PDB file of C-alpha atoms in Angstrom:
ATOM      1  CA  UNK A  25     -23.899  14.734  -0.973  1.00  0.00           C
ATOM      2  CA  UNK A  26     -22.428  14.833   3.143  1.00  0.00           C
ATOM      3  CA  UNK A  27     -20.139  12.018   3.608  1.00  0.00           C
ATOM      4  CA  UNK A  28     -21.495   9.454   6.253  1.00  0.00           C
ATOM      5  CA  UNK A  29     -20.553   5.829   7.424  1.00  0.00           C
ATOM      6  CA  UNK A  30     -21.442   4.220   4.684  1.00  0.00           C
ATOM      7  CA  UNK A  31     -20.068   6.376   2.010  1.00  0.00           C
ATOM      8  CA  UNK A  32     -17.720   4.297   0.129  1.00  0.00           C
ATOM      9  CA  UNK A  33     -14.411   5.169  -0.829  1.00  0.00           C
ATOM     10  CA  UNK A  34     -11.661   4.321  -2.863  1.00  0.00           C
ATOM     11  CA  UNK A  35      -9.109   1.969  -0.709  1.00  0.00           C
ATOM     12  CA  UNK A  36      -6.232   2.311  -2.920  1.00  0.00           C
ATOM     13  CA  UNK A  37      -3.329   0.080  -1.318  1.00  0.00           C
ATOM     14  CA  UNK A  38      -5.988  -0.694   1.376  1.00  0.00           C
ATOM     15  CA  UNK A  39      -7.105  -3.464  -1.116  1.00  0.00           C
ATOM     16  CA  UNK A  40      -4.241  -5.464  -0.809  1.00  0.00           C
ATOM     17  CA  UNK A  41      -5.630  -7.294   2.519  1.00  0.00           C
ATOM     18  CA  UNK A  42      -8.325  -8.360   0.573  1.00  0.00           C
ATOM     19  CA  UNK A  43      -6.264  -9.458  -2.277  1.00  0.00           C
ATOM     20  CA  UNK A  44      -3.756 -11.281   0.436  1.00  0.00           C
ATOM     21  CA  UNK A  45      -7.205 -12.842   1.986  1.00  0.00           C
ATOM     22  CA  UNK A  46      -8.222 -14.273  -1.076  1.00  0.00           C
ATOM     23  CA  UNK A  47      -4.645 -15.948  -1.654  1.00  0.00           C
ATOM     24  CA  UNK A  48      -4.622 -17.706   2.156  1.00  0.00           C
ATOM     25  CA  UNK A  49      -8.335 -18.857   1.509  1.00  0.00           C
ATOM     26  CA  UNK A  50      -7.327 -20.401  -1.663  1.00  0.00           C
ATOM     27  CA  UNK A  51      -3.934 -22.208   0.497  1.00  0.00           C
ATOM     28  CA  UNK A  52      -6.452 -22.842   3.302  1.00  0.00           C
ATOM     29  CA  UNK A  53      -8.287 -25.348   0.645  1.00  0.00           C
ATOM     30  CA  UNK A  54      -5.213 -26.470  -0.582  1.00  0.00           C
ATOM     31  CA  UNK A  55      -5.874 -24.699  -3.939  1.00  0.00           C
ATOM     32  CA  UNK A  56      -2.424 -23.161  -4.279  1.00  0.00           C
ATOM     33  CA  UNK A  57       0.753 -23.126  -1.624  1.00  0.00           C
ATOM     34  CA  UNK A  58       2.789 -19.989  -0.851  1.00  0.00           C
ATOM     35  CA  UNK A  59       6.043 -21.192  -2.434  1.00  0.00           C
ATOM     36  CA  UNK A  60       4.640 -22.186  -5.826  1.00  0.00           C
ATOM     37  CA  UNK A  61       6.312 -20.350  -8.323  1.00  0.00           C
ATOM     38  CA  UNK A  62       4.374 -17.939 -10.172  1.00  0.00           C
ATOM     39  CA  UNK A  63       5.461 -19.201 -13.662  1.00  0.00           C
ATOM     40  CA  UNK A  64       3.379 -21.707 -13.022  1.00  0.00           C
ATOM     41  CA  UNK A  65       0.766 -19.944 -13.302  1.00  0.00           C
ATOM     42  CA  UNK A  66       1.762 -17.882 -16.548  1.00  0.00           C
ATOM     43  CA  UNK A  67       3.149 -19.676 -19.274  1.00  0.00           C
ATOM     44  CA  UNK A  68       5.775 -17.881 -21.042  1.00  0.00           C
ATOM     45  CA  UNK A  69       6.776 -16.012 -18.233  1.00  0.00           C
ATOM     46  CA  UNK A  70      10.701 -14.793 -18.052  1.00  0.00           C
ATOM     47  CA  UNK A  71      12.772 -17.439 -16.622  1.00  0.00           C
ATOM     48  CA  UNK A  72      13.724 -15.784 -13.282  1.00  0.00           C
ATOM     49  CA  UNK A  73       9.868 -16.426 -12.593  1.00  0.00           C
ATOM     50  CA  UNK A  74      10.630 -19.768 -11.810  1.00  0.00           C
ATOM     51  CA  UNK A  75      12.583 -17.902  -8.385  1.00  0.00           C
ATOM     52  CA  UNK A  76       9.848 -16.171  -7.528  1.00  0.00           C
ATOM     53  CA  UNK A  77       7.009 -17.659  -5.259  1.00  0.00           C
ATOM     54  CA  UNK A  78       3.310 -16.008  -4.048  1.00  0.00           C
ATOM     55  CA  UNK A  79       5.029 -15.736  -0.947  1.00  0.00           C
ATOM     56  CA  UNK A  80       7.500 -13.109  -2.501  1.00  0.00           C
ATOM     57  CA  UNK A  81       4.741 -11.512  -3.855  1.00  0.00           C
ATOM     58  CA  UNK A  82       2.563 -11.409  -0.875  1.00  0.00           C
ATOM     59  CA  UNK A  83       5.653  -9.820   0.869  1.00  0.00           C
ATOM     60  CA  UNK A  84       7.271  -7.599  -1.663  1.00  0.00           C
ATOM     61  CA  UNK A  85       9.970  -9.660  -1.913  1.00  0.00           C
ATOM     62  CA  UNK A  86       9.948 -10.766  -5.393  1.00  0.00           C
ATOM     63  CA  UNK A  87      12.309  -8.011  -7.134  1.00  0.00           C
ATOM     64  CA  UNK A  88       9.428  -7.226  -9.605  1.00  0.00           C
ATOM     65  CA  UNK A  89      10.021  -4.077 -10.883  1.00  0.00           C
ATOM     66  CA  UNK A  90       6.595  -1.377  -9.888  1.00  0.00           C
ATOM     67  CA  UNK A  91       5.140  -1.422 -13.245  1.00  0.00           C
ATOM     68  CA  UNK A  92       3.954   2.200 -12.913  1.00  0.00           C
ATOM     69  CA  UNK A  93       7.864   2.621 -14.175  1.00  0.00           C
ATOM     70  CA  UNK A  94       7.455   0.989 -17.155  1.00  0.00           C
ATOM     71  CA  UNK A  95       4.291   2.234 -18.171  1.00  0.00           C
ATOM     72  CA  UNK A  96       4.821   3.586 -22.186  1.00  0.00           C
ATOM     73  CA  UNK A  97       4.714   7.442 -22.076  1.00  0.00           C
ATOM     74  CA  UNK A  98       1.905   7.130 -24.620  1.00  0.00           C
ATOM     75  CA  UNK A  99      -0.685   5.536 -22.634  1.00  0.00           C
ATOM     76  CA  UNK A 100      -3.693   6.649 -22.195  1.00  0.00           C
ATOM     77  CA  UNK A 101      -6.393   4.214 -21.311  1.00  0.00           C
ATOM     78  CA  UNK A 102      -6.409   2.918 -18.088  1.00  0.00           C
ATOM     79  CA  UNK A 103      -4.431  -0.520 -17.239  1.00  0.00           C
ATOM     80  CA  UNK A 104      -6.001  -3.491 -16.336  1.00  0.00           C
ATOM     81  CA  UNK A 105      -4.235  -6.396 -14.593  1.00  0.00           C
ATOM     82  CA  UNK A 106      -3.714  -8.466 -17.659  1.00  0.00           C
ATOM     83  CA  UNK A 107      -2.077  -5.568 -19.126  1.00  0.00           C
ATOM     84  CA  UNK A 108       0.379  -5.104 -16.097  1.00  0.00           C
ATOM     85  CA  UNK A 109       0.904  -9.034 -16.910  1.00  0.00           C
ATOM     86  CA  UNK A 110       1.723  -8.073 -20.660  1.00  0.00           C
ATOM     87  CA  UNK A 111       3.955  -5.228 -19.583  1.00  0.00           C
ATOM     88  CA  UNK A 112       5.924  -7.385 -17.113  1.00  0.00           C
ATOM     89  CA  UNK A 113       6.713 -10.566 -19.411  1.00  0.00           C
ATOM     90  CA  UNK A 114       8.848  -8.186 -21.351  1.00  0.00           C
ATOM     91  CA  UNK A 115      10.712  -6.855 -18.926  1.00  0.00           C
ATOM     92  CA  UNK A 116      13.904  -8.914 -17.092  1.00  0.00           C
ATOM     93  CA  UNK A 117      15.325  -6.220 -14.744  1.00  0.00           C
ATOM     94  CA  UNK A 118      15.008  -6.732 -11.033  1.00  0.00           C
ATOM     95  CA  UNK A 119      15.117  -4.519  -8.284  1.00  0.00           C
ATOM     96  CA  UNK A 120      16.747  -7.605  -6.670  1.00  0.00           C
ATOM     97  CA  UNK A 121      16.987 -11.214  -6.643  1.00  0.00           C
ATOM     98  CA  UNK A 122      14.006 -12.888  -5.278  1.00  0.00           C
ATOM     99  CA  UNK A 123      13.574 -13.145  -1.674  1.00  0.00           C
ATOM    100  CA  UNK A 124      16.553 -10.990  -0.786  1.00  0.00           C
ATOM    101  CA  UNK A 125      15.292  -7.671   0.069  1.00  0.00           C
ATOM    102  CA  UNK A 126      11.786  -5.645   0.509  1.00  0.00           C
ATOM    103  CA  UNK A 127      10.520  -3.202  -1.918  1.00  0.00           C
ATOM    104  CA  UNK A 128       7.161  -1.946  -1.992  1.00  0.00           C
ATOM    105  CA  UNK A 129       5.773  -3.128  -5.462  1.00  0.00           C
ATOM    106  CA  UNK A 130       2.259  -2.920  -6.555  1.00  0.00           C
ATOM    107  CA  UNK A 131       3.269  -5.331  -9.453  1.00  0.00           C
ATOM    108  CA  UNK A 132       3.119  -8.501  -7.498  1.00  0.00           C
ATOM    109  CA  UNK A 133      -0.681  -7.676  -5.958  1.00  0.00           C
ATOM    110  CA  UNK A 134      -1.936  -6.938  -9.566  1.00  0.00           C
ATOM    111  CA  UNK A 135      -0.767 -10.658 -10.419  1.00  0.00           C
ATOM    112  CA  UNK A 136      -1.757 -12.075  -7.277  1.00  0.00           C
ATOM    113  CA  UNK A 137      -5.240 -10.896  -8.414  1.00  0.00           C
ATOM    114  CA  UNK A 138      -4.485 -13.369 -11.935  1.00  0.00           C
ATOM    115  CA  UNK A 139      -3.795 -15.933 -10.137  1.00  0.00           C
ATOM    116  CA  UNK A 140      -6.600 -15.978  -8.248  1.00  0.00           C
ATOM    117  CA  UNK A 141      -8.418 -15.655 -11.066  1.00  0.00           C
ATOM    118  CA  UNK A 142      -6.901 -18.909 -12.813  1.00  0.00           C
ATOM    119  CA  UNK A 143      -7.137 -21.041  -9.648  1.00  0.00           C
ATOM    120  CA  UNK A 144     -10.624 -20.215  -8.864  1.00  0.00           C
ATOM    121  CA  UNK A 145     -11.985 -19.996 -12.557  1.00  0.00           C
ATOM    122  CA  UNK A 146     -13.661 -16.885 -11.985  1.00  0.00           C
ATOM    123  CA  UNK A 147     -13.601 -13.396 -12.179  1.00  0.00           C
ATOM    124  CA  UNK A 148     -10.651 -11.823  -9.089  1.00  0.00           C
ATOM    125  CA  UNK A 149     -13.898  -9.184  -8.610  1.00  0.00           C
ATOM    126  CA  UNK A 150     -16.445 -11.923  -8.434  1.00  0.00           C
ATOM    127  CA  UNK A 151     -14.120 -13.979  -6.459  1.00  0.00           C
ATOM    128  CA  UNK A 152     -13.662 -11.522  -3.592  1.00  0.00           C
ATOM    129  CA  UNK A 153     -17.807 -10.414  -3.960  1.00  0.00           C
ATOM    130  CA  UNK A 154     -18.267 -14.597  -3.739  1.00  0.00           C
ATOM    131  CA  UNK A 155     -15.838 -15.545  -0.777  1.00  0.00           C
ATOM    132  CA  UNK A 156     -15.335 -12.386   1.220  1.00  0.00           C
ATOM    133  CA  UNK A 157     -17.840  -9.493   1.131  1.00  0.00           C
ATOM    134  CA  UNK A 158     -20.836 -11.326   0.536  1.00  0.00           C
ATOM    135  CA  UNK A 159     -20.297 -13.711   3.087  1.00  0.00           C
ATOM    136  CA  UNK A 160     -19.343 -10.957   5.785  1.00  0.00           C
ATOM    137  CA  UNK A 161     -22.339  -8.779   5.166  1.00  0.00           C
ATOM    138  CA  UNK A 162     -20.106  -5.984   2.845  1.00  0.00           C
ATOM    139  CA  UNK A 163     -23.002  -5.200   0.973  1.00  0.00           C
ATOM    140  CA  UNK A 164     -21.551  -1.938  -0.377  1.00  0.00           C
ATOM    141  CA  UNK A 165     -18.080  -3.027  -0.992  1.00  0.00           C
ATOM    142  CA  UNK A 166     -17.170  -3.823  -4.547  1.00  0.00           C
ATOM    143  CA  UNK A 167     -13.664  -4.108  -6.783  1.00  0.00           C
ATOM    144  CA  UNK A 168     -14.720  -1.814  -9.282  1.00  0.00           C
ATOM    145  CA  UNK A 169     -14.905  -2.318 -12.647  1.00  0.00           C
ATOM    146  CA  UNK A 170     -15.906   0.378 -14.976  1.00  0.00           C
ATOM    147  CA  UNK A 171     -18.532  -0.523 -17.081  1.00  0.00           C
ATOM    148  CA  UNK A 172     -19.349  -3.860 -15.234  1.00  0.00           C
ATOM    149  CA  UNK A 173     -20.090  -2.220 -11.938  1.00  0.00           C
ATOM    150  CA  UNK A 174     -21.232   0.187 -10.111  1.00  0.00           C
ATOM    151  CA  UNK A 175     -20.071   1.843  -6.720  1.00  0.00           C
ATOM    152  CA  UNK A 176     -23.201   2.459  -4.326  1.00  0.00           C
ATOM    153  CA  UNK A 177     -22.747   5.860  -2.057  1.00  0.00           C
ATOM    154  CA  UNK A 178     -19.613   6.414  -3.972  1.00  0.00           C
ATOM    155  CA  UNK A 179     -16.931   9.034  -3.110  1.00  0.00           C
ATOM    156  CA  UNK A 180     -15.004  10.863  -5.532  1.00  0.00           C
ATOM    157  CA  UNK A 181     -11.789  11.801  -5.145  1.00  0.00           C
ATOM    158  CA  UNK A 182     -10.607  15.387  -5.360  1.00  0.00           C
ATOM    159  CA  UNK A 183      -7.522  17.215  -5.002  1.00  0.00           C
ATOM    160  CA  UNK A 184      -6.554  21.439  -3.919  1.00  0.00           C
ATOM    161  CA  UNK A 185      -6.067  23.600  -6.609  1.00  0.00           C
ATOM    162  CA  UNK A 186      -5.395  26.861  -5.493  1.00  0.00           C
ATOM    163  CA  UNK A 187      -7.822  28.183  -2.928  1.00  0.00           C
ATOM    164  CA  UNK A 188     -10.278  25.308  -3.825  1.00  0.00           C
ATOM    165  CA  UNK A 189     -10.384  21.574  -4.821  1.00  0.00           C
ATOM    166  CA  UNK A 190     -11.043  20.097  -8.066  1.00  0.00           C
ATOM    167  CA  UNK A 191     -12.048  16.266  -8.593  1.00  0.00           C
ATOM    168  CA  UNK A 192      -9.304  13.750  -9.565  1.00  0.00           C
ATOM    169  CA  UNK A 193     -10.915  10.605  -9.153  1.00  0.00           C
ATOM    170  CA  UNK A 194      -9.652   8.689 -11.836  1.00  0.00           C
ATOM    171  CA  UNK A 195      -6.373   7.661 -13.573  1.00  0.00           C
ATOM    172  CA  UNK A 196      -4.542   4.970 -15.978  1.00  0.00           C
ATOM    173  CA  UNK A 197      -3.839   3.477 -12.427  1.00  0.00           C
ATOM    174  CA  UNK A 198      -6.999   3.086 -11.229  1.00  0.00           C
ATOM    175  CA  UNK A 199      -8.218   0.478 -13.154  1.00  0.00           C
ATOM    176  CA  UNK A 200      -5.927  -2.064 -11.852  1.00  0.00           C
ATOM    177  CA  UNK A 201      -7.811  -4.776  -9.152  1.00  0.00           C
ATOM    178  CA  UNK A 202      -5.169  -6.334  -7.071  1.00  0.00           C
ATOM    179  CA  UNK A 203      -2.863  -3.487  -5.760  1.00  0.00           C
ATOM    180  CA  UNK A 204      -6.073  -0.918  -5.212  1.00  0.00           C
ATOM    181  CA  UNK A 205      -9.414  -1.177  -6.721  1.00  0.00           C
ATOM    182  CA  UNK A 206     -11.671  -2.338  -3.545  1.00  0.00           C
ATOM    183  CA  UNK A 207     -14.275   0.722  -2.843  1.00  0.00           C
ATOM    184  CA  UNK A 208     -15.757   0.634   0.881  1.00  0.00           C
ATOM    185  CA  UNK A 209     -16.881   2.272   3.893  1.00  0.00           C
ATOM    186  CA  UNK A 210     -16.321   2.791   7.856  1.00  0.00           C
ATOM    187  CA  UNK A 211     -19.143   0.178   8.234  1.00  0.00           C
ATOM    188  CA  UNK A 212     -18.377  -2.610   5.970  1.00  0.00           C
ATOM    189  CA  UNK A 213     -14.841  -2.128   6.944  1.00  0.00           C
ATOM    190  CA  UNK A 214     -16.279  -2.566  10.430  1.00  0.00           C
ATOM    191  CA  UNK A 215     -17.311  -6.338   9.766  1.00  0.00           C
ATOM    192  CA  UNK A 216     -13.824  -7.027   7.938  1.00  0.00           C
ATOM    193  CA  UNK A 217     -12.007  -6.166  11.234  1.00  0.00           C
ATOM    194  CA  UNK A 218     -14.336  -8.199  13.161  1.00  0.00           C
ATOM    195  CA  UNK A 219     -14.015 -11.652  10.557  1.00  0.00           C
ATOM    196  CA  UNK A 220     -10.515 -11.515  11.244  1.00  0.00           C
ATOM    197  CA  UNK A 221     -10.597 -11.001  15.016  1.00  0.00           C
ATOM    198  CA  UNK A 222     -13.463 -14.265  15.066  1.00  0.00           C
ATOM    199  CA  UNK A 223     -11.545 -15.908  12.366  1.00  0.00           C
ATOM    200  CA  UNK A 224     -14.590 -15.831  10.394  1.00  0.00           C
ATOM    201  CA  UNK A 225     -12.464 -16.534   6.909  1.00  0.00           C
ATOM    202  CA  UNK A 226      -9.805 -18.662   7.692  1.00  0.00           C
ATOM    203  CA  UNK A 227      -8.244 -20.384  10.647  1.00  0.00           C
ATOM    204  CA  UNK A 228      -5.907 -18.336  13.265  1.00  0.00           C
ATOM    205  CA  UNK A 229      -2.906 -20.701  12.119  1.00  0.00           C
ATOM    206  CA  UNK A 230      -4.037 -18.787   8.601  1.00  0.00           C
ATOM    207  CA  UNK A 231      -4.080 -15.205  10.023  1.00  0.00           C
ATOM    208  CA  UNK A 232      -1.072 -15.626  11.875  1.00  0.00           C
ATOM    209  CA  UNK A 233       1.166 -15.664   8.709  1.00  0.00           C
ATOM    210  CA  UNK A 234      -0.661 -12.607   7.624  1.00  0.00           C
ATOM    211  CA  UNK A 235      -0.275 -10.678  10.964  1.00  0.00           C
ATOM    212  CA  UNK A 236       3.745 -12.342  10.593  1.00  0.00           C
ATOM    213  CA  UNK A 237       6.989  -9.534   9.994  1.00  0.00           C
ATOM    214  CA  UNK A 238       7.910 -11.950   6.972  1.00  0.00           C
ATOM    215  CA  UNK A 239      10.511  -9.408   6.162  1.00  0.00           C
ATOM    216  CA  UNK A 240      11.956  -6.326   7.849  1.00  0.00           C
ATOM    217  CA  UNK A 241      11.311  -2.807   6.519  1.00  0.00           C
ATOM    218  CA  UNK A 242      14.730  -0.511   5.154  1.00  0.00           C
ATOM    219  CA  UNK A 243      13.997   1.633   7.718  1.00  0.00           C
ATOM    220  CA  UNK A 244      14.074  -0.356  10.904  1.00  0.00           C
ATOM    221  CA  UNK A 245      10.104   0.666  11.662  1.00  0.00           C
ATOM    222  CA  UNK A 246       8.792  -3.296  11.449  1.00  0.00           C
ATOM    223  CA  UNK A 247       8.051  -5.861   8.586  1.00  0.00           C
ATOM    224  CA  UNK A 248       5.697  -6.568   5.930  1.00  0.00           C
ATOM    225  CA  UNK A 249       3.288  -9.864   6.569  1.00  0.00           C
ATOM    226  CA  UNK A 250       0.647 -10.849   3.656  1.00  0.00           C
ATOM    227  CA  UNK A 251      -1.093  -7.297   2.493  1.00  0.00           C
ATOM    228  CA  UNK A 252      -0.496  -5.751   6.462  1.00  0.00           C
ATOM    229  CA  UNK A 253       2.510  -3.746   7.769  1.00  0.00           C
ATOM    230  CA  UNK A 254       3.286  -5.140  10.964  1.00  0.00           C
ATOM    231  CA  UNK A 255       4.571  -2.843  14.180  1.00  0.00           C
ATOM    232  CA  UNK A 256       4.545  -3.196  17.357  1.00  0.00           C
ATOM    233  CA  UNK A 257       3.667   0.658  19.418  1.00  0.00           C
ATOM    234  CA  UNK A 258       4.174   0.485  23.306  1.00  0.00           C
ATOM    235  CA  UNK A 259       4.490  -3.155  23.789  1.00  0.00           C
ATOM    236  CA  UNK A 260       1.551  -3.921  21.770  1.00  0.00           C
ATOM    237  CA  UNK A 261       0.959  -5.963  18.256  1.00  0.00           C
ATOM    238  CA  UNK A 262       0.235  -3.316  15.463  1.00  0.00           C
ATOM    239  CA  UNK A 263      -0.446  -3.736  12.325  1.00  0.00           C
ATOM    240  CA  UNK A 264      -2.042  -1.519   9.640  1.00  0.00           C
ATOM    241  CA  UNK A 265      -2.100  -0.393   5.945  1.00  0.00           C
ATOM    242  CA  UNK A 266      -2.443   2.523   4.006  1.00  0.00           C
ATOM    243  CA  UNK A 267      -3.946   3.773   0.604  1.00  0.00           C
ATOM    244  CA  UNK A 268      -2.814   6.564  -1.911  1.00  0.00           C
ATOM    245  CA  UNK A 269      -4.254   7.213  -4.856  1.00  0.00           C
ATOM    246  CA  UNK A 270      -5.332  10.367  -7.071  1.00  0.00           C
ATOM    247  CA  UNK A 271      -7.973  12.146  -4.618  1.00  0.00           C
ATOM    248  CA  UNK A 272      -8.264   9.410  -2.212  1.00  0.00           C
ATOM    249  CA  UNK A 273      -6.181   8.630   1.057  1.00  0.00           C
ATOM    250  CA  UNK A 274      -7.163   6.039   3.359  1.00  0.00           C
ATOM    251  CA  UNK A 275      -5.861   3.976   6.280  1.00  0.00           C
ATOM    252  CA  UNK A 276      -6.813   0.696   9.081  1.00  0.00           C
ATOM    253  CA  UNK A 277      -5.018   0.039  11.629  1.00  0.00           C
ATOM    254  CA  UNK A 278      -5.655  -2.520  14.295  1.00  0.00           C
ATOM    255  CA  UNK A 279      -4.659  -3.204  17.610  1.00  0.00           C
ATOM    256  CA  UNK A 280      -4.542  -6.934  18.060  1.00  0.00           C
ATOM    257  CA  UNK A 281      -3.563  -7.021  21.428  1.00  0.00           C
ATOM    258  CA  UNK A 282      -6.186  -4.362  22.601  1.00  0.00           C
ATOM    259  CA  UNK A 283      -9.089  -5.358  20.245  1.00  0.00           C
ATOM    260  CA  UNK A 284      -8.803  -1.802  18.584  1.00  0.00           C
ATOM    261  CA  UNK A 285      -8.886  -0.740  15.092  1.00  0.00           C
ATOM    262  CA  UNK A 286      -9.525   2.394  13.658  1.00  0.00           C
ATOM    263  CA  UNK A 287     -10.538   3.216   9.909  1.00  0.00           C
ATOM    264  CA  UNK A 288      -9.853   6.875   8.107  1.00  0.00           C
ATOM    265  CA  UNK A 289     -11.371   7.443   4.868  1.00  0.00           C
ATOM    266  CA  UNK A 290     -10.675  10.719   3.050  1.00  0.00           C
ATOM    267  CA  UNK A 291     -11.657  11.519  -0.793  1.00  0.00           C
ATOM    268  CA  UNK A 292      -8.821  14.263  -0.521  1.00  0.00           C
ATOM    269  CA  UNK A 293      -5.127  14.790  -1.867  1.00  0.00           C
ATOM    270  CA  UNK A 294      -3.711  16.510   1.170  1.00  0.00           C
ATOM    271  CA  UNK A 295      -4.983  13.889   4.060  1.00  0.00           C
ATOM    272  CA  UNK A 296      -2.931  12.391   5.947  1.00  0.00           C
ATOM    273  CA  UNK A 297      -4.989   9.285   7.257  1.00  0.00           C
ATOM    274  CA  UNK A 298      -2.531   7.253   9.457  1.00  0.00           C
ATOM    275  CA  UNK A 299      -1.631  10.122  11.960  1.00  0.00           C
ATOM    276  CA  UNK A 300      -5.132  10.708  12.267  1.00  0.00           C
ATOM    277  CA  UNK A 301      -5.768   6.986  12.861  1.00  0.00           C
ATOM    278  CA  UNK A 302      -3.162   7.201  15.707  1.00  0.00           C
ATOM    279  CA  UNK A 303      -4.303  10.027  17.126  1.00  0.00           C
ATOM    280  CA  UNK A 304      -7.901   8.511  17.430  1.00  0.00           C
ATOM    281  CA  UNK A 305      -6.258   4.939  18.760  1.00  0.00           C
ATOM    282  CA  UNK A 306      -4.282   7.261  21.497  1.00  0.00           C
ATOM    283  CA  UNK A 307      -7.857   8.920  22.381  1.00  0.00           C
ATOM    284  CA  UNK A 308      -9.496   4.787  23.304  1.00  0.00           C
TER     285      UNK A 308
END
């Protein structure tokens, strides 16, 4: 099967912008606030969670350890977001006090997906479909759940082995949704980009928070907003994100002042989509 602009790839961490948008939709509807402590949503949470807000999860400043570091070595069944929560309820260690430092953590976005479920009283995948994908006409985009949903025109992931490639499509971290479970295509992501540019889902004021650098990155390259890296290039505002999982490499970047966006989706582990996206943007 040849790939086309309607082929759907696993987005990996590019998913985080959809999780952030789900939270923004609920915040704009006054269903929650960014300053809400996450302990409000998770009874029995460690005491430290009283000092961790939804904003901290959105901006990777919660201090929560990445769940991938504490998966029991004997684990063979793919984890879901609820499994991440159960792992974290027994973890007392923090990378740093909440709100004091940036440390990229997939944990926060798995927990955000569960918050959306609790507040909206519906499965996270259904919320994304009903409030984002369907209204925007993103018919092929899905938060994939094995045995529940299907991915139309699905690309499978591959990794180089010797002189060829082998399929490496799923792992024990491939079933969590909030941090990386969405599949989408170039055409559907063009609809997503248009919706952001035209404020079809939330107001400009709400989007400003997503595209503002709430925290500086340690390497000085920019900052992080709500599900987006924020930077400047040649004096122009740039927001972007990448995704990396077994068999897939993805990137989306948006020049906010030029109304120029580039999406690169690859189903091979050795691809460098962000470099390619910058190269393509430089030719426009």
